[in-house]
Each structure stands twice: as C-alpha cells, then as structure tokens.
C-alpha cells in the first residue's frame, strides 16, 4: 500500500475503533478540554506509527490500546510533575463517554463508584482495569501492557481486593 491507500485504511480503522481511544482518554483526562486534546494526541501518534503496524503480529485493537495507553500514561506522568493540575473525579458525563452513551445516563450508583475508584488508581493499574472491564483476555492485557499474564492476574487480584475493601468500608459507614 502507499500514501492515499494507507490513509484510507487508517481512517477506516480509526472510525471502527475510535471508541477505544475515547474510553482511554476519558479515564486519563481531567476534563473535557484535556480529554479532547488527549484524543487528538493519541490519533496523531497512531497515524505516525501506522507504517509500523503489522496485522499479522497483533490485532489492530491490541496495537491501538498499546499506543493509546502509552500516550495517556506519558501525559499523566508529565501532568503529575505540574503541581497546578487538580484531579477531577469521574462524573456522569465521563461515564456516558466511556460507555458510548448507551444507557449510562441512568447508571446505578455502583457503576459511578467503580469509575470513581478507577480514577484513584495509578496509571498502570488504571490501564489494567480498563482493559479488564473491556473483557480483554489476560493474554491481550499482558501483550498491551508488556507484562506477564501472571502479573496481570496478580495485579487484578489486588485491585479487586482493594475495591472489595472500599465497598465493605463504605457499607459499614453507610456511605
């Protein structure tokens, strides 16, 4: 393929998989403007890297997640060094973007609590839980994040345990 064909192929894949980028940006960005900027940055990095995509070695969604999460985590680390940034907890408008707008407007309280919990995780664990909630296999999660399947299972177990602990504490205090 060359030039125009590559661009058309990329645009078709972008349209098909753009929801993944929106979900990643919604989990890592702290507001609508930052989310939009992150989506643009991820899209630009995907296009710059597209020549290196080899469909025989990885599914497009796996490759896309790897790049999107790397861009998001890098931006998150840069932001951490800027003390003026404030955390904006996930709100319903974030959940609508994350869920693609399909019935999330009436999300139950546990879903809101879950996404608020996800927002408290460090960038790697946030990526891990995002992929897990997207029903990705441990093999694919390991491939995207560059860790072993055993590490995926261990980290997910710890995240689940932390989540259960928070839910138990919230129930005990009546919150």
Short mmCIF file of N, CA and C in Angstrom, two decimals:
data_model
loop_
_atom_site.label_atom_id
_atom_site.label_comp_id
_atom_site.label_asym_id
_atom_site.label_seq_id
_atom_site.Cartn_x
_atom_site.Cartn_y
_atom_site.Cartn_z
N UNK A 1 0.84 -1.19 0.00
CA UNK A 1 0.00 0.00 0.00
C UNK A 1 0.87 1.23 0.00
N UNK A 2 0.32 2.30 -0.48
CA UNK A 2 1.08 3.53 -0.48
C UNK A 2 0.18 4.71 -0.23
N UNK A 3 0.71 5.77 0.29
CA UNK A 3 0.09 7.06 0.50
C UNK A 3 -1.39 7.09 0.78
N UNK A 4 -2.16 7.33 -0.28
CA UNK A 4 -3.61 7.50 -0.19
C UNK A 4 -4.30 6.24 0.35
N UNK A 5 -3.84 5.08 -0.09
CA UNK A 5 -4.43 3.82 0.38
C UNK A 5 -4.18 3.63 1.87
N UNK A 6 -2.96 3.96 2.32
CA UNK A 6 -2.66 3.88 3.75
C UNK A 6 -3.56 4.80 4.55
N UNK A 7 -3.74 6.01 4.06
CA UNK A 7 -4.57 6.98 4.76
C UNK A 7 -6.01 6.49 4.84
N UNK A 8 -6.54 5.96 3.75
CA UNK A 8 -7.91 5.46 3.74
C UNK A 8 -8.05 4.26 4.68
N UNK A 9 -7.07 3.38 4.67
CA UNK A 9 -7.09 2.22 5.57
C UNK A 9 -7.07 2.68 7.02
N UNK A 10 -6.18 3.63 7.33
CA UNK A 10 -6.08 4.17 8.68
C UNK A 10 -7.41 4.81 9.10
N UNK A 11 -7.99 5.62 8.23
CA UNK A 11 -9.24 6.31 8.56
C UNK A 11 -10.37 5.32 8.82
N UNK A 12 -10.42 4.25 8.05
CA UNK A 12 -11.45 3.22 8.26
C UNK A 12 -11.26 2.55 9.62
N UNK A 13 -10.01 2.20 9.94
CA UNK A 13 -9.73 1.59 11.24
C UNK A 13 -10.00 2.56 12.38
N UNK A 14 -9.66 3.83 12.18
CA UNK A 14 -9.90 4.88 13.19
C UNK A 14 -11.40 4.98 13.49
N UNK A 15 -12.22 5.02 12.44
CA UNK A 15 -13.68 5.12 12.65
C UNK A 15 -14.20 3.89 13.40
N UNK A 16 -13.69 2.74 13.05
CA UNK A 16 -14.16 1.50 13.66
C UNK A 16 -13.76 1.38 15.12
N UNK A 17 -12.58 1.88 15.47
CA UNK A 17 -12.03 1.67 16.81
C UNK A 17 -11.91 2.95 17.64
N UNK A 18 -12.49 4.04 17.19
CA UNK A 18 -12.35 5.32 17.89
C UNK A 18 -12.88 5.26 19.33
N UNK A 19 -13.87 4.41 19.55
CA UNK A 19 -14.43 4.26 20.90
C UNK A 19 -13.37 3.87 21.93
N UNK A 20 -12.41 3.06 21.52
CA UNK A 20 -11.32 2.67 22.42
C UNK A 20 -10.54 3.91 22.86
N UNK A 21 -10.24 4.77 21.90
CA UNK A 21 -9.47 5.98 22.21
C UNK A 21 -10.28 6.88 23.15
N UNK A 22 -11.57 7.00 22.90
CA UNK A 22 -12.42 7.83 23.77
C UNK A 22 -12.45 7.28 25.19
N UNK A 23 -12.51 5.96 25.33
CA UNK A 23 -12.52 5.35 26.66
C UNK A 23 -11.20 5.61 27.38
N UNK A 24 -10.10 5.40 26.69
CA UNK A 24 -8.79 5.64 27.30
C UNK A 24 -8.68 7.10 27.72
N UNK A 25 -9.04 8.01 26.84
CA UNK A 25 -8.94 9.44 27.14
C UNK A 25 -9.85 9.82 28.30
N UNK A 26 -11.02 9.23 28.37
CA UNK A 26 -11.95 9.54 29.46
C UNK A 26 -11.42 9.09 30.81
N UNK A 27 -10.66 8.02 30.83
CA UNK A 27 -10.13 7.50 32.08
C UNK A 27 -8.89 8.28 32.53
N UNK A 28 -8.14 8.83 31.58
CA UNK A 28 -6.88 9.51 31.91
C UNK A 28 -6.96 11.02 31.92
N UNK A 29 -7.97 11.62 31.34
CA UNK A 29 -8.05 13.08 31.25
C UNK A 29 -8.85 13.63 32.43
N UNK A 30 -8.60 14.89 32.75
CA UNK A 30 -9.23 15.52 33.90
C UNK A 30 -10.32 16.51 33.55
N UNK A 31 -10.71 16.59 32.35
CA UNK A 31 -11.79 17.48 31.93
C UNK A 31 -12.00 17.33 30.43
N UNK A 32 -13.07 17.93 29.94
CA UNK A 32 -13.44 17.77 28.53
C UNK A 32 -12.35 18.28 27.59
N UNK A 33 -11.77 19.44 27.91
CA UNK A 33 -10.75 20.00 27.03
C UNK A 33 -9.51 19.11 27.00
N UNK A 34 -9.10 18.65 28.17
CA UNK A 34 -7.93 17.77 28.23
C UNK A 34 -8.22 16.43 27.54
N UNK A 35 -9.45 15.93 27.68
CA UNK A 35 -9.84 14.68 27.02
C UNK A 35 -9.75 14.83 25.50
N UNK A 36 -10.26 15.96 24.99
CA UNK A 36 -10.20 16.20 23.55
C UNK A 36 -8.76 16.30 23.06
N UNK A 37 -7.92 16.98 23.85
CA UNK A 37 -6.50 17.09 23.49
C UNK A 37 -5.83 15.73 23.48
N UNK A 38 -6.17 14.91 24.47
CA UNK A 38 -5.58 13.58 24.55
C UNK A 38 -6.03 12.71 23.37
N UNK A 39 -7.30 12.79 22.99
CA UNK A 39 -7.78 12.05 21.82
C UNK A 39 -7.01 12.46 20.58
N UNK A 40 -6.79 13.77 20.40
CA UNK A 40 -6.03 14.25 19.25
C UNK A 40 -4.59 13.75 19.29
N UNK A 41 -3.97 13.80 20.45
CA UNK A 41 -2.58 13.35 20.58
C UNK A 41 -2.47 11.85 20.29
N UNK A 42 -3.41 11.08 20.80
CA UNK A 42 -3.40 9.63 20.54
C UNK A 42 -3.59 9.39 19.04
N UNK A 43 -4.54 10.09 18.42
CA UNK A 43 -4.77 9.93 16.99
C UNK A 43 -3.54 10.27 16.17
N UNK A 44 -2.85 11.35 16.54
CA UNK A 44 -1.64 11.75 15.83
C UNK A 44 -0.55 10.69 15.99
N UNK A 45 -0.40 10.17 17.20
CA UNK A 45 0.63 9.15 17.42
C UNK A 45 0.28 7.85 16.69
N UNK A 46 -0.99 7.50 16.63
CA UNK A 46 -1.41 6.32 15.87
C UNK A 46 -1.05 6.48 14.40
N UNK A 47 -1.33 7.65 13.84
CA UNK A 47 -1.02 7.90 12.43
C UNK A 47 0.49 7.84 12.19
N UNK A 48 1.28 8.47 13.10
CA UNK A 48 2.74 8.45 12.94
C UNK A 48 3.29 7.02 13.01
N UNK A 49 2.62 6.17 13.77
CA UNK A 49 3.09 4.80 13.98
C UNK A 49 2.47 3.79 13.02
N UNK A 50 1.52 4.23 12.21
CA UNK A 50 0.73 3.31 11.39
C UNK A 50 1.58 2.49 10.42
N UNK A 51 2.63 3.08 9.89
CA UNK A 51 3.51 2.32 8.98
C UNK A 51 4.10 1.09 9.66
N UNK A 52 4.27 1.15 10.97
CA UNK A 52 4.85 0.03 11.72
C UNK A 52 3.84 -1.01 12.15
N UNK A 53 2.55 -0.77 11.91
CA UNK A 53 1.53 -1.74 12.30
C UNK A 53 1.59 -2.95 11.38
N UNK A 54 1.66 -4.12 11.98
CA UNK A 54 1.69 -5.37 11.23
C UNK A 54 0.54 -6.24 11.74
N UNK A 55 -0.51 -6.32 10.96
CA UNK A 55 -1.69 -7.08 11.33
C UNK A 55 -1.45 -8.55 11.55
N UNK A 56 -0.32 -9.06 11.08
CA UNK A 56 -0.01 -10.48 11.29
C UNK A 56 0.52 -10.72 12.70
N UNK A 57 1.07 -9.69 13.33
CA UNK A 57 1.67 -9.85 14.65
C UNK A 57 0.72 -9.52 15.79
N UNK A 58 -0.25 -8.63 15.54
CA UNK A 58 -1.18 -8.23 16.60
C UNK A 58 -2.48 -7.74 15.98
N UNK A 59 -3.57 -7.94 16.73
CA UNK A 59 -4.85 -7.37 16.30
C UNK A 59 -4.72 -5.85 16.35
N UNK A 60 -5.49 -5.18 15.50
CA UNK A 60 -5.42 -3.71 15.47
C UNK A 60 -5.80 -3.14 16.84
N UNK A 61 -6.83 -3.71 17.48
CA UNK A 61 -7.26 -3.18 18.77
C UNK A 61 -6.16 -3.30 19.82
N UNK A 62 -5.39 -4.39 19.78
CA UNK A 62 -4.28 -4.56 20.73
C UNK A 62 -3.21 -3.50 20.48
N UNK A 63 -2.85 -3.32 19.22
CA UNK A 63 -1.86 -2.32 18.85
C UNK A 63 -2.34 -0.93 19.25
N UNK A 64 -3.61 -0.64 18.98
CA UNK A 64 -4.19 0.67 19.30
C UNK A 64 -4.17 0.91 20.81
N UNK A 65 -4.60 -0.09 21.59
CA UNK A 65 -4.57 0.05 23.05
C UNK A 65 -3.16 0.35 23.53
N UNK A 66 -2.18 -0.36 22.99
CA UNK A 66 -0.81 -0.17 23.44
C UNK A 66 -0.37 1.28 23.22
N UNK A 67 -0.63 1.80 22.05
CA UNK A 67 -0.22 3.18 21.75
C UNK A 67 -1.05 4.17 22.56
N UNK A 68 -2.37 3.98 22.59
CA UNK A 68 -3.24 4.91 23.31
C UNK A 68 -2.87 4.97 24.79
N UNK A 69 -2.65 3.83 25.41
CA UNK A 69 -2.30 3.81 26.83
C UNK A 69 -0.92 4.39 27.07
N UNK A 70 0.03 4.12 26.18
CA UNK A 70 1.36 4.72 26.34
C UNK A 70 1.29 6.24 26.28
N UNK A 71 0.53 6.78 25.32
CA UNK A 71 0.38 8.23 25.21
C UNK A 71 -0.30 8.78 26.47
N UNK A 72 -1.38 8.12 26.90
CA UNK A 72 -2.14 8.59 28.07
C UNK A 72 -1.30 8.53 29.34
N UNK A 73 -0.56 7.45 29.52
CA UNK A 73 0.27 7.31 30.72
C UNK A 73 1.41 8.33 30.69
N UNK A 74 2.01 8.54 29.53
CA UNK A 74 3.07 9.55 29.42
C UNK A 74 2.53 10.93 29.77
N UNK A 75 1.36 11.26 29.25
CA UNK A 75 0.76 12.56 29.56
C UNK A 75 0.44 12.66 31.05
N UNK A 76 -0.04 11.57 31.63
CA UNK A 76 -0.36 11.54 33.05
C UNK A 76 0.89 11.79 33.89
N UNK A 77 2.00 11.19 33.50
CA UNK A 77 3.26 11.39 34.23
C UNK A 77 3.75 12.83 34.11
N UNK A 78 3.63 13.40 32.91
CA UNK A 78 4.02 14.81 32.73
C UNK A 78 3.15 15.71 33.60
N UNK A 79 1.87 15.42 33.64
CA UNK A 79 0.93 16.22 34.41
C UNK A 79 1.24 16.13 35.90
N UNK A 80 1.66 14.95 36.35
CA UNK A 80 1.97 14.76 37.76
C UNK A 80 3.09 15.69 38.21
N UNK A 81 3.99 16.03 37.29
CA UNK A 81 5.09 16.93 37.64
C UNK A 81 4.65 18.39 37.62
N UNK A 82 3.43 18.68 37.15
CA UNK A 82 2.90 20.05 37.15
C UNK A 82 1.96 20.19 38.35
N UNK A 83 2.40 20.86 39.42
CA UNK A 83 1.63 20.90 40.67
C UNK A 83 0.29 21.61 40.57
N UNK A 84 0.07 22.45 39.57
CA UNK A 84 -1.19 23.17 39.49
C UNK A 84 -2.37 22.30 39.06
N UNK A 85 -2.10 21.14 38.46
CA UNK A 85 -3.19 20.29 37.99
C UNK A 85 -3.98 19.75 39.17
N UNK A 86 -5.27 19.73 39.04
CA UNK A 86 -6.16 19.20 40.06
C UNK A 86 -6.90 17.99 39.49
N UNK A 87 -7.18 17.05 40.34
CA UNK A 87 -7.91 15.86 39.94
C UNK A 87 -9.39 16.19 39.82
N UNK A 88 -9.98 15.81 38.72
CA UNK A 88 -11.43 15.95 38.54
C UNK A 88 -12.00 14.54 38.54
N UNK A 89 -12.71 14.16 39.62
CA UNK A 89 -13.23 12.80 39.67
C UNK A 89 -14.19 12.53 38.51
N UNK A 90 -14.26 11.27 38.13
CA UNK A 90 -15.16 10.89 37.04
C UNK A 90 -16.59 11.25 37.40
N UNK A 91 -17.28 11.85 36.47
CA UNK A 91 -18.66 12.26 36.66
C UNK A 91 -19.53 11.52 35.64
N UNK A 92 -20.83 11.75 35.69
CA UNK A 92 -21.74 11.07 34.77
C UNK A 92 -21.38 11.35 33.31
N UNK A 93 -20.97 12.59 32.97
CA UNK A 93 -20.64 12.87 31.57
C UNK A 93 -19.42 12.06 31.12
N UNK A 94 -18.51 11.75 32.04
CA UNK A 94 -17.40 10.87 31.70
C UNK A 94 -17.93 9.47 31.43
N UNK A 95 -18.83 9.00 32.27
CA UNK A 95 -19.36 7.64 32.13
C UNK A 95 -20.12 7.49 30.81
N UNK A 96 -20.80 8.55 30.38
CA UNK A 96 -21.50 8.48 29.10
C UNK A 96 -20.52 8.29 27.97
N UNK A 97 -19.38 8.98 28.04
CA UNK A 97 -18.34 8.82 27.02
C UNK A 97 -17.72 7.43 27.09
N UNK A 98 -17.42 6.99 28.30
CA UNK A 98 -16.80 5.69 28.49
C UNK A 98 -17.72 4.60 27.97
N UNK A 99 -19.01 4.70 28.28
CA UNK A 99 -19.95 3.65 27.89
C UNK A 99 -20.52 3.85 26.52
N UNK A 100 -20.07 4.84 25.78
CA UNK A 100 -20.57 5.07 24.44
C UNK A 100 -21.95 5.70 24.45
N UNK A 101 -22.42 6.15 25.62
CA UNK A 101 -23.70 6.83 25.70
C UNK A 101 -24.91 5.91 25.66
N UNK A 102 -24.69 4.61 25.76
CA UNK A 102 -25.79 3.65 25.65
C UNK A 102 -26.37 3.34 27.01
N UNK A 103 -27.31 4.16 27.48
CA UNK A 103 -27.99 3.88 28.73
C UNK A 103 -27.21 4.22 29.98
N UNK A 104 -26.06 4.84 29.84
CA UNK A 104 -25.25 5.15 31.01
C UNK A 104 -25.86 6.30 31.80
N UNK A 105 -26.69 7.11 31.17
CA UNK A 105 -27.28 8.26 31.86
C UNK A 105 -28.02 7.80 33.11
N UNK A 106 -28.51 6.58 33.11
CA UNK A 106 -29.22 6.06 34.28
C UNK A 106 -28.39 5.00 34.99
N UNK A 107 -27.08 5.19 34.99
CA UNK A 107 -26.18 4.21 35.60
C UNK A 107 -26.46 4.11 37.10
N UNK A 108 -26.33 2.92 37.62
CA UNK A 108 -26.56 2.78 39.05
C UNK A 108 -25.37 3.31 39.84
N UNK A 109 -25.58 3.47 41.11
CA UNK A 109 -24.59 4.07 41.99
C UNK A 109 -23.29 3.27 42.03
N UNK A 110 -23.37 1.96 41.94
CA UNK A 110 -22.16 1.13 41.97
C UNK A 110 -21.25 1.42 40.77
N UNK A 111 -21.84 1.67 39.61
CA UNK A 111 -21.04 1.99 38.44
C UNK A 111 -20.31 3.31 38.63
N UNK A 112 -21.01 4.29 39.18
CA UNK A 112 -20.38 5.58 39.47
C UNK A 112 -19.24 5.38 40.46
N UNK A 113 -19.49 4.58 41.51
CA UNK A 113 -18.44 4.31 42.49
C UNK A 113 -17.27 3.57 41.87
N UNK A 114 -17.55 2.63 40.98
CA UNK A 114 -16.48 1.88 40.32
C UNK A 114 -15.58 2.82 39.53
N UNK A 115 -16.16 3.70 38.72
CA UNK A 115 -15.34 4.59 37.92
C UNK A 115 -14.63 5.64 38.77
N UNK A 116 -15.22 6.02 39.88
CA UNK A 116 -14.51 6.91 40.80
C UNK A 116 -13.31 6.18 41.39
N UNK A 117 -13.49 4.89 41.72
CA UNK A 117 -12.39 4.06 42.21
C UNK A 117 -11.29 3.94 41.16
N UNK A 118 -11.67 3.68 39.92
CA UNK A 118 -10.70 3.56 38.83
C UNK A 118 -9.88 4.84 38.73
N UNK A 119 -10.51 5.98 38.91
CA UNK A 119 -9.82 7.26 38.84
C UNK A 119 -8.77 7.45 39.92
N UNK A 120 -8.84 6.66 41.00
CA UNK A 120 -7.85 6.79 42.08
C UNK A 120 -6.63 5.91 41.85
N UNK A 121 -6.69 5.01 40.88
CA UNK A 121 -5.59 4.08 40.64
C UNK A 121 -4.44 4.77 39.93
N UNK A 122 -3.24 4.22 40.11
CA UNK A 122 -2.09 4.74 39.38
C UNK A 122 -2.27 4.42 37.90
N UNK A 123 -1.52 5.10 37.02
CA UNK A 123 -1.76 4.95 35.58
C UNK A 123 -1.70 3.52 35.04
N UNK A 124 -0.75 2.70 35.51
CA UNK A 124 -0.66 1.32 35.02
C UNK A 124 -1.87 0.50 35.45
N UNK A 125 -2.25 0.62 36.72
CA UNK A 125 -3.41 -0.14 37.19
C UNK A 125 -4.71 0.36 36.56
N UNK A 126 -4.77 1.64 36.26
CA UNK A 126 -5.93 2.18 35.56
C UNK A 126 -6.04 1.54 34.17
N UNK A 127 -4.91 1.42 33.48
CA UNK A 127 -4.89 0.77 32.17
C UNK A 127 -5.31 -0.69 32.30
N UNK A 128 -4.80 -1.34 33.30
CA UNK A 128 -5.11 -2.75 33.53
C UNK A 128 -6.60 -2.96 33.75
N UNK A 129 -7.20 -2.16 34.60
CA UNK A 129 -8.62 -2.34 34.89
C UNK A 129 -9.48 -1.92 33.70
N UNK A 130 -9.05 -0.91 32.96
CA UNK A 130 -9.78 -0.51 31.76
C UNK A 130 -9.84 -1.68 30.77
N UNK A 131 -8.72 -2.32 30.53
CA UNK A 131 -8.68 -3.46 29.61
C UNK A 131 -9.51 -4.62 30.16
N UNK A 132 -9.45 -4.85 31.45
CA UNK A 132 -10.23 -5.92 32.08
C UNK A 132 -11.73 -5.66 31.93
N UNK A 133 -12.13 -4.41 32.18
CA UNK A 133 -13.55 -4.05 32.05
C UNK A 133 -14.02 -4.10 30.60
N UNK A 134 -13.08 -4.05 29.66
CA UNK A 134 -13.40 -4.18 28.23
C UNK A 134 -13.43 -5.65 27.81
N UNK A 135 -13.36 -6.57 28.78
CA UNK A 135 -13.39 -8.01 28.52
C UNK A 135 -12.23 -8.49 27.67
N UNK A 136 -11.08 -7.87 27.82
CA UNK A 136 -9.88 -8.33 27.12
C UNK A 136 -9.31 -9.53 27.89
N UNK A 137 -8.75 -10.46 27.18
CA UNK A 137 -8.17 -11.65 27.81
C UNK A 137 -6.90 -11.26 28.56
N UNK A 138 -6.49 -12.09 29.52
CA UNK A 138 -5.25 -11.84 30.24
C UNK A 138 -4.08 -11.81 29.25
N UNK A 139 -4.15 -12.65 28.22
CA UNK A 139 -3.10 -12.67 27.21
C UNK A 139 -3.01 -11.33 26.50
N UNK A 140 -4.15 -10.78 26.08
CA UNK A 140 -4.14 -9.50 25.39
C UNK A 140 -3.73 -8.36 26.32
N UNK A 141 -4.21 -8.39 27.56
CA UNK A 141 -3.82 -7.36 28.54
C UNK A 141 -2.31 -7.39 28.73
N UNK A 142 -1.76 -8.59 28.89
CA UNK A 142 -0.31 -8.73 29.07
C UNK A 142 0.45 -8.19 27.86
N UNK A 143 -0.06 -8.50 26.66
CA UNK A 143 0.59 -8.03 25.44
C UNK A 143 0.55 -6.51 25.33
N UNK A 144 -0.60 -5.91 25.63
CA UNK A 144 -0.74 -4.46 25.54
C UNK A 144 0.17 -3.76 26.55
N UNK A 145 0.20 -4.27 27.78
CA UNK A 145 0.93 -3.59 28.84
C UNK A 145 2.39 -4.02 28.96
N UNK A 146 2.77 -5.08 28.25
CA UNK A 146 4.15 -5.54 28.31
C UNK A 146 4.51 -6.19 29.62
N UNK A 147 3.54 -6.88 30.24
CA UNK A 147 3.80 -7.62 31.48
C UNK A 147 3.33 -9.05 31.28
N UNK A 148 3.67 -9.93 32.20
CA UNK A 148 3.29 -11.33 32.06
C UNK A 148 1.82 -11.54 32.43
N UNK A 149 1.25 -12.64 31.95
CA UNK A 149 -0.13 -12.98 32.31
C UNK A 149 -0.25 -13.20 33.81
N UNK A 150 0.76 -13.78 34.42
CA UNK A 150 0.76 -13.99 35.87
C UNK A 150 0.70 -12.65 36.59
N UNK A 151 1.46 -11.68 36.09
CA UNK A 151 1.45 -10.34 36.68
C UNK A 151 0.07 -9.70 36.51
N UNK A 152 -0.55 -9.90 35.35
CA UNK A 152 -1.91 -9.39 35.12
C UNK A 152 -2.84 -9.96 36.18
N UNK A 153 -2.81 -11.29 36.37
CA UNK A 153 -3.70 -11.94 37.33
C UNK A 153 -3.44 -11.43 38.75
N UNK A 154 -2.17 -11.29 39.12
CA UNK A 154 -1.82 -10.82 40.46
C UNK A 154 -2.32 -9.40 40.68
N UNK A 155 -2.02 -8.51 39.72
CA UNK A 155 -2.44 -7.11 39.86
C UNK A 155 -3.96 -6.99 39.89
N UNK A 156 -4.66 -7.73 39.04
CA UNK A 156 -6.13 -7.68 39.06
C UNK A 156 -6.67 -8.18 40.39
N UNK A 157 -6.07 -9.22 40.93
CA UNK A 157 -6.49 -9.73 42.25
C UNK A 157 -6.34 -8.66 43.32
N UNK A 158 -5.23 -7.93 43.28
CA UNK A 158 -5.01 -6.87 44.27
C UNK A 158 -6.00 -5.72 44.09
N UNK A 159 -6.28 -5.38 42.84
CA UNK A 159 -7.25 -4.30 42.57
C UNK A 159 -8.63 -4.72 43.06
N UNK A 160 -9.03 -5.96 42.76
CA UNK A 160 -10.34 -6.46 43.23
C UNK A 160 -10.42 -6.42 44.75
N UNK A 161 -9.33 -6.85 45.40
CA UNK A 161 -9.30 -6.86 46.86
C UNK A 161 -9.44 -5.44 47.41
N UNK A 162 -8.75 -4.50 46.81
CA UNK A 162 -8.84 -3.09 47.24
C UNK A 162 -10.26 -2.57 47.04
N UNK A 163 -10.87 -2.90 45.89
CA UNK A 163 -12.23 -2.48 45.59
C UNK A 163 -13.21 -3.06 46.62
N UNK A 164 -13.08 -4.37 46.90
CA UNK A 164 -13.96 -5.00 47.90
C UNK A 164 -13.79 -4.33 49.26
N UNK A 165 -12.54 -4.02 49.61
CA UNK A 165 -12.28 -3.35 50.89
C UNK A 165 -12.95 -1.99 50.96
N UNK A 166 -12.89 -1.25 49.88
CA UNK A 166 -13.55 0.07 49.86
C UNK A 166 -15.07 -0.08 49.94
N UNK A 167 -15.61 -1.05 49.23
CA UNK A 167 -17.06 -1.24 49.23
C UNK A 167 -17.53 -1.70 50.61
N UNK A 168 -16.76 -2.56 51.26
CA UNK A 168 -17.10 -3.03 52.60
C UNK A 168 -17.04 -1.88 53.59
N UNK A 169 -16.00 -1.06 53.49
CA UNK A 169 -15.87 0.11 54.37
C UNK A 169 -17.00 1.09 54.15
N UNK A 170 -17.39 1.30 52.89
CA UNK A 170 -18.48 2.23 52.58
C UNK A 170 -19.80 1.70 53.13
N UNK A 171 -20.01 0.39 53.03
CA UNK A 171 -21.25 -0.21 53.54
C UNK A 171 -21.29 -0.13 55.06
N UNK A 172 -20.15 -0.29 55.71
CA UNK A 172 -20.09 -0.25 57.16
C UNK A 172 -20.37 1.16 57.71
N UNK A 173 -19.95 2.18 56.94
CA UNK A 173 -20.18 3.55 57.39
C UNK A 173 -21.50 4.11 56.87
N UNK A 174 -22.17 3.32 56.03
CA UNK A 174 -23.46 3.77 55.49
C UNK A 174 -23.33 4.76 54.36
N UNK A 175 -22.11 4.93 53.81
CA UNK A 175 -21.89 5.88 52.72
C UNK A 175 -22.27 5.30 51.40
#
